[in-house]
PDB file of C-alpha atoms in Angstrom:
ATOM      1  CA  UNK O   1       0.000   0.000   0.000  1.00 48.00           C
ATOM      2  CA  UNK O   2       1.473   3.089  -0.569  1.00 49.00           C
ATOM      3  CA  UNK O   3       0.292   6.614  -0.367  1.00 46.00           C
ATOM      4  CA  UNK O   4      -0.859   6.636  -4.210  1.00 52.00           C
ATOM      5  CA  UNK O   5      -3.814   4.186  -2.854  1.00 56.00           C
ATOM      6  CA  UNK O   6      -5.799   7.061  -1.315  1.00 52.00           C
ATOM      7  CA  UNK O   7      -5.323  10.290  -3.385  1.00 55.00           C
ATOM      8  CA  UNK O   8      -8.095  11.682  -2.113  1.00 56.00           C
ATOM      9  CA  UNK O   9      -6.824  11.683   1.523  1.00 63.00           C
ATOM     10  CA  UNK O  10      -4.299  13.423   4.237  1.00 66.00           C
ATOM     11  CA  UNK O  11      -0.645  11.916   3.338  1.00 71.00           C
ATOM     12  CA  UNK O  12      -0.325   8.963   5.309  1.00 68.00           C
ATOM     13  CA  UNK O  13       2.740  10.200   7.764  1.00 71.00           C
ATOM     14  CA  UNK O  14       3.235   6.229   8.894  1.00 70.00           C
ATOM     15  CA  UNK O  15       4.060   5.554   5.695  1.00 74.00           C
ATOM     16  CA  UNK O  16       7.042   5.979   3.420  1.00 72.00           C
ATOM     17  CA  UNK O  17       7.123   6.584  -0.235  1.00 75.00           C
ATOM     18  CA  UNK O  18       7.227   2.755  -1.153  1.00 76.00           C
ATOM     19  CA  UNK O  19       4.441   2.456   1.702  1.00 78.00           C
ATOM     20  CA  UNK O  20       7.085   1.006   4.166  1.00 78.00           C
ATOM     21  CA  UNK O  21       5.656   1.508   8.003  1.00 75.00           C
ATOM     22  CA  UNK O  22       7.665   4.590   9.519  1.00 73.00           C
ATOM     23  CA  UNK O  23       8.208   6.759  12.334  1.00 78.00           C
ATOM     24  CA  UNK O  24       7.481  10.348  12.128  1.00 80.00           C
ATOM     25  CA  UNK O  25      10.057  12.350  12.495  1.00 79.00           C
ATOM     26  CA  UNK O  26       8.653  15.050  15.186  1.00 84.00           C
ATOM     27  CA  UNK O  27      12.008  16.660  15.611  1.00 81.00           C
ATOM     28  CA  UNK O  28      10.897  19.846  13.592  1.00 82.00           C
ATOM     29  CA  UNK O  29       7.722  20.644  16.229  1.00 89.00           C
ATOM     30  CA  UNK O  30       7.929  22.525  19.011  1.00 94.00           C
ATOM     31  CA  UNK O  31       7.423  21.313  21.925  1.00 94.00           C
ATOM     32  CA  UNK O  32       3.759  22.221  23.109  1.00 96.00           C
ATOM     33  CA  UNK O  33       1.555  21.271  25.964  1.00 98.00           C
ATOM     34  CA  UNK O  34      -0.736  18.276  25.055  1.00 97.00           C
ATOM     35  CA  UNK O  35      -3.330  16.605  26.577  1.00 98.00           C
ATOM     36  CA  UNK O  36      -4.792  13.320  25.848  1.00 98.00           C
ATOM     37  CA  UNK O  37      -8.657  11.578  27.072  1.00 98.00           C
ATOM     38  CA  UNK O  38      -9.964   8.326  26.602  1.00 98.00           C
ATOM     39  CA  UNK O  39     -12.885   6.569  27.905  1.00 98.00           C
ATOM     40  CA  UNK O  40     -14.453   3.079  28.275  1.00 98.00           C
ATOM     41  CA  UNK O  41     -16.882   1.278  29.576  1.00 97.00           C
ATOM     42  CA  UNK O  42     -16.787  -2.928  31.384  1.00 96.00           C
ATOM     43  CA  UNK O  43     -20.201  -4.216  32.121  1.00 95.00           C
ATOM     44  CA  UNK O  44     -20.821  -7.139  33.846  1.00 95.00           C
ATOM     45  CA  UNK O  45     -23.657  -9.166  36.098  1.00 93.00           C
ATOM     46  CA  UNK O  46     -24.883  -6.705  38.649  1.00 95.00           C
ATOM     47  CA  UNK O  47     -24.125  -9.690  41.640  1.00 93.00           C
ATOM     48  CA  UNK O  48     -20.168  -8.902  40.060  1.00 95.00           C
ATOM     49  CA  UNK O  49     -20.945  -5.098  40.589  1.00 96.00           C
ATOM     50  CA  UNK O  50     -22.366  -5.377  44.272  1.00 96.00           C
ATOM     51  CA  UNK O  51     -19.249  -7.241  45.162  1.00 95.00           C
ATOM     52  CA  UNK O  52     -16.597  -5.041  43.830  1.00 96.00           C
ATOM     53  CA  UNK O  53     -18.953  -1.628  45.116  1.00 96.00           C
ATOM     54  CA  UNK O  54     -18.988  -3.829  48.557  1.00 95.00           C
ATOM     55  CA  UNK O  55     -15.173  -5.187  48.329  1.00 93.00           C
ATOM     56  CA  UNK O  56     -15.787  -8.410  48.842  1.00 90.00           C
ATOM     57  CA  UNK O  57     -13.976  -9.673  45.925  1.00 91.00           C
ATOM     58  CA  UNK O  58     -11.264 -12.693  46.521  1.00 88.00           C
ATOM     59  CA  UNK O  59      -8.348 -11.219  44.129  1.00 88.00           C
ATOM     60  CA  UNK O  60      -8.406  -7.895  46.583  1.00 89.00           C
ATOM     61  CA  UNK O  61      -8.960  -4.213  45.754  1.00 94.00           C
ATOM     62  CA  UNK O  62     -10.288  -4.586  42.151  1.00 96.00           C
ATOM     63  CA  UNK O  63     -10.405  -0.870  41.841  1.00 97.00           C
ATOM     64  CA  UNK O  64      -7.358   0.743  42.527  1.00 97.00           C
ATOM     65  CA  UNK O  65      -5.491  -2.002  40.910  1.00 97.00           C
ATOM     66  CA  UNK O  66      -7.045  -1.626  38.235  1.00 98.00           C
ATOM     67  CA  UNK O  67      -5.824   2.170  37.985  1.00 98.00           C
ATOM     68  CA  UNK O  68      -3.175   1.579  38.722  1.00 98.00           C
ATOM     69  CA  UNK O  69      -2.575  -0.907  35.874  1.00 98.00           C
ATOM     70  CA  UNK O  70      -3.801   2.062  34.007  1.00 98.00           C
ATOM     71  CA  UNK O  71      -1.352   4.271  35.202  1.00 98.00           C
ATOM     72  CA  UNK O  72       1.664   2.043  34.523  1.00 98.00           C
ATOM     73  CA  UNK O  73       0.423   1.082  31.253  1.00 98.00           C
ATOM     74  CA  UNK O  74       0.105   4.829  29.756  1.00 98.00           C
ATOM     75  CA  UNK O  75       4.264   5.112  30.611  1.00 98.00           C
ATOM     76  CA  UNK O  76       4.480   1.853  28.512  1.00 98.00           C
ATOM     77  CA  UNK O  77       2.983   3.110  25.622  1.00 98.00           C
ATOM     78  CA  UNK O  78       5.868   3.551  23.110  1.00 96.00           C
ATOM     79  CA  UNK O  79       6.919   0.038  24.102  1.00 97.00           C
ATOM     80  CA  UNK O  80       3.523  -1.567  23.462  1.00 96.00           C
ATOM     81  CA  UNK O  81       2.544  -0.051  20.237  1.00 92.00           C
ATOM     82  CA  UNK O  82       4.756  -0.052  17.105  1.00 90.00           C
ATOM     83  CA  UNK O  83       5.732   3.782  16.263  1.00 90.00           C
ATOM     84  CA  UNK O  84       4.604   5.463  19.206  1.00 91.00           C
ATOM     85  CA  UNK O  85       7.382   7.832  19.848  1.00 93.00           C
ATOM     86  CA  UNK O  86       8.600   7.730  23.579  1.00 95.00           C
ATOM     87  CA  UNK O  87       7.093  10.707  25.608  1.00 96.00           C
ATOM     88  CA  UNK O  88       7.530  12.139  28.842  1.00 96.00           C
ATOM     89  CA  UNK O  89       4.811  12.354  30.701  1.00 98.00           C
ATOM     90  CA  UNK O  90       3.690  14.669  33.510  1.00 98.00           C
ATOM     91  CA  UNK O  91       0.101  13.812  34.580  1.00 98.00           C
ATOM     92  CA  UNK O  92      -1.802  10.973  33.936  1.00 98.00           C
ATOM     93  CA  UNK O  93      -5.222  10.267  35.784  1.00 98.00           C
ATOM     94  CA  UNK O  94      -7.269   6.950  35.649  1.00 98.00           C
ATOM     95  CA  UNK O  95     -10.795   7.290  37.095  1.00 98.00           C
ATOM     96  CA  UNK O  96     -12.815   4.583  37.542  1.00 98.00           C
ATOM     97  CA  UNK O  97     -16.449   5.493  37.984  1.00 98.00           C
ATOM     98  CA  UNK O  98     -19.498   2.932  39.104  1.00 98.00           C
ATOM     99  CA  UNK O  99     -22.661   2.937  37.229  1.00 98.00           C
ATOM    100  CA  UNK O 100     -25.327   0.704  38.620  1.00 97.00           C
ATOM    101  CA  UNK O 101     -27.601   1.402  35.214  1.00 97.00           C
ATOM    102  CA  UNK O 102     -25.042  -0.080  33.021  1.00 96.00           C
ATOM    103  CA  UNK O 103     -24.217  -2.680  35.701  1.00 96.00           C
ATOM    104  CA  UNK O 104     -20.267  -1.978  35.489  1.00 97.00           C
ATOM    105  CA  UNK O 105     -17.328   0.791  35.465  1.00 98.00           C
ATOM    106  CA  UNK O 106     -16.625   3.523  33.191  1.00 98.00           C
ATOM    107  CA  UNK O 107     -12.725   4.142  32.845  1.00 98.00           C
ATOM    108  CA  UNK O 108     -11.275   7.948  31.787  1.00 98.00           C
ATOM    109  CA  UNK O 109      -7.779   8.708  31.812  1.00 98.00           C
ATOM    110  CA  UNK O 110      -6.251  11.753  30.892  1.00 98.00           C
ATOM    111  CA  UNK O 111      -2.638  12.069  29.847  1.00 98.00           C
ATOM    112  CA  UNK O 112      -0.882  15.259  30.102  1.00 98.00           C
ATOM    113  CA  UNK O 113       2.775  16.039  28.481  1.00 98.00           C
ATOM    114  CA  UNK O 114       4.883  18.767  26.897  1.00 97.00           C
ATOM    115  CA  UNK O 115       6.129  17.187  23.462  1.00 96.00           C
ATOM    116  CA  UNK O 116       6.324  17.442  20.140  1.00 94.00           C
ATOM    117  CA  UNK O 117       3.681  14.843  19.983  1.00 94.00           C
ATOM    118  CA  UNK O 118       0.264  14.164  21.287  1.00 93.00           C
ATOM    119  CA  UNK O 119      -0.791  11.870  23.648  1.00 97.00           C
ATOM    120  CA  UNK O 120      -3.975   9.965  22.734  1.00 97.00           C
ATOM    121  CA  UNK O 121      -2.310   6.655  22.463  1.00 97.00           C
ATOM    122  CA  UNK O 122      -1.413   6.739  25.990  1.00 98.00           C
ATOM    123  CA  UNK O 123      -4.812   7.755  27.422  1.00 98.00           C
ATOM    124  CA  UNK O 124      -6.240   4.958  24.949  1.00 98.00           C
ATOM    125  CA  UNK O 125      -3.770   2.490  26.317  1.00 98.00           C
ATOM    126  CA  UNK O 126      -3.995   3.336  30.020  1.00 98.00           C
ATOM    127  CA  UNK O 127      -8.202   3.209  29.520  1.00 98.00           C
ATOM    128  CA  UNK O 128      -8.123  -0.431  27.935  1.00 98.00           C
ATOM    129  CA  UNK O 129      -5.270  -2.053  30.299  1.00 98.00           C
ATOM    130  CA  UNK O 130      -7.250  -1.005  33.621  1.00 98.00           C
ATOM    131  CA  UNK O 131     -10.290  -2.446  31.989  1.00 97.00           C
ATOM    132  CA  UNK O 132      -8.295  -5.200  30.963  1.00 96.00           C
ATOM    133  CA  UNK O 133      -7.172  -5.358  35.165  1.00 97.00           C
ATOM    134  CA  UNK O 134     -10.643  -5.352  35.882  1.00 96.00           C
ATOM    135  CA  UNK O 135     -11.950  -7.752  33.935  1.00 94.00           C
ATOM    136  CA  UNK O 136      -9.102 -10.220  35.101  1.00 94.00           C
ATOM    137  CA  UNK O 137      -9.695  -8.871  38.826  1.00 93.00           C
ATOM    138  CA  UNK O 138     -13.510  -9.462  38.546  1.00 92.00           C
ATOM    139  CA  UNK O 139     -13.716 -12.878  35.870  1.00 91.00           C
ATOM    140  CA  UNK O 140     -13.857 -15.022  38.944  1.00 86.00           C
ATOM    141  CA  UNK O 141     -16.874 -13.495  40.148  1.00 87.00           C
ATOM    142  CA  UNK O 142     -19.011 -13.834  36.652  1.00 82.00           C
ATOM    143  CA  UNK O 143     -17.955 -17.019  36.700  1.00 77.00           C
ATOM    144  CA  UNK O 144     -19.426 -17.419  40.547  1.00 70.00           C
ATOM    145  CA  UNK O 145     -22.414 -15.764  39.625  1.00 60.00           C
ATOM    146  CA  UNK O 146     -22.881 -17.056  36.414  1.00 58.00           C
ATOM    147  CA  UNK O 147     -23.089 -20.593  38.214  1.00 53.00           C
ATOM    148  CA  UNK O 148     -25.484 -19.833  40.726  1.00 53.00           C
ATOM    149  CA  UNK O 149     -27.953 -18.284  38.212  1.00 50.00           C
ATOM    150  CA  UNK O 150     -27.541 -21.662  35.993  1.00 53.00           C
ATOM    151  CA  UNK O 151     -28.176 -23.534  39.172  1.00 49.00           C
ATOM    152  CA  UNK O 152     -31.316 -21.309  39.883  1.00 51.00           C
ATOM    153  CA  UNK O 153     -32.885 -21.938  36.606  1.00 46.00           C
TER     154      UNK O 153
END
């Protein structure tokens, strides 16, 4: 694929010439203050929900280790995702709401730096690894309830 493919479109900055993956080369900006927000959401059985909101889960505090998976995560970023360049960071919140409607947890994170670069790949990242922590924190649970509804029925 190469940038001839979409002539219609922005130039493709990932891509070379012969349509070779590439980094950009950032080293012209100036340095700027960015900021970066992501959000998801986890649902699960509202018996999982209760016990997390309660903390009476058997892996332990579900919540903050889950942000602070998130947290560690967003400072991983460049060596997680092909290209990313390397950034310093200088704030980075994970907050990790309840919602009883949905029944589950919505994630934000927002990733602050001063780079030549943005930071939306590290909010993303931080966002899906502490839903990714509390989905492994909380699978043992579904899989409790989950049982004791089949056995119900």
């Amino acid at each position: 694929m190469t940038q001839a493919n979409f002539p219609n479109s922005f130039p493709l900055t990932h891509l070379d010439a012969q349509g070779q993956a590439q980094m950009v080369d950032v080293s012209g900006k100036v340095a700027t203050i960015r900021q970066g927000v992501a959000t998801g959401k986890v649902r699960m059985l509202p018996e999982t929900f209760a016990a997390i909101q309660a903390g009476n889960t058997p892996k332990g505090e579900v919540l903050a280790t889950a942000r602070l998976a998130g947290i560690m995560a967003a400072k991983q970023t460049a060596n997680l995702i092909p290209l990313c360049h390397p950034l310093p960071l200088q704030k980075i919140t994970v907050e990790i709401i309840p919602d009883a409607q949905l029944p589950g947890y919505q994630i934000d994170a927002t990733v602050k730096t001063k780079a030549e670069t943005g930071v939306e790949m590290e909010a993303l990242t931080a966002v899906s690894i502490a839903a990714l922590t509390l989905y492994d924190m909380a699978k043992a649970l579904e899989k409790q309830s989950q049982t004791a509804v089949q056995r119900k029925e």
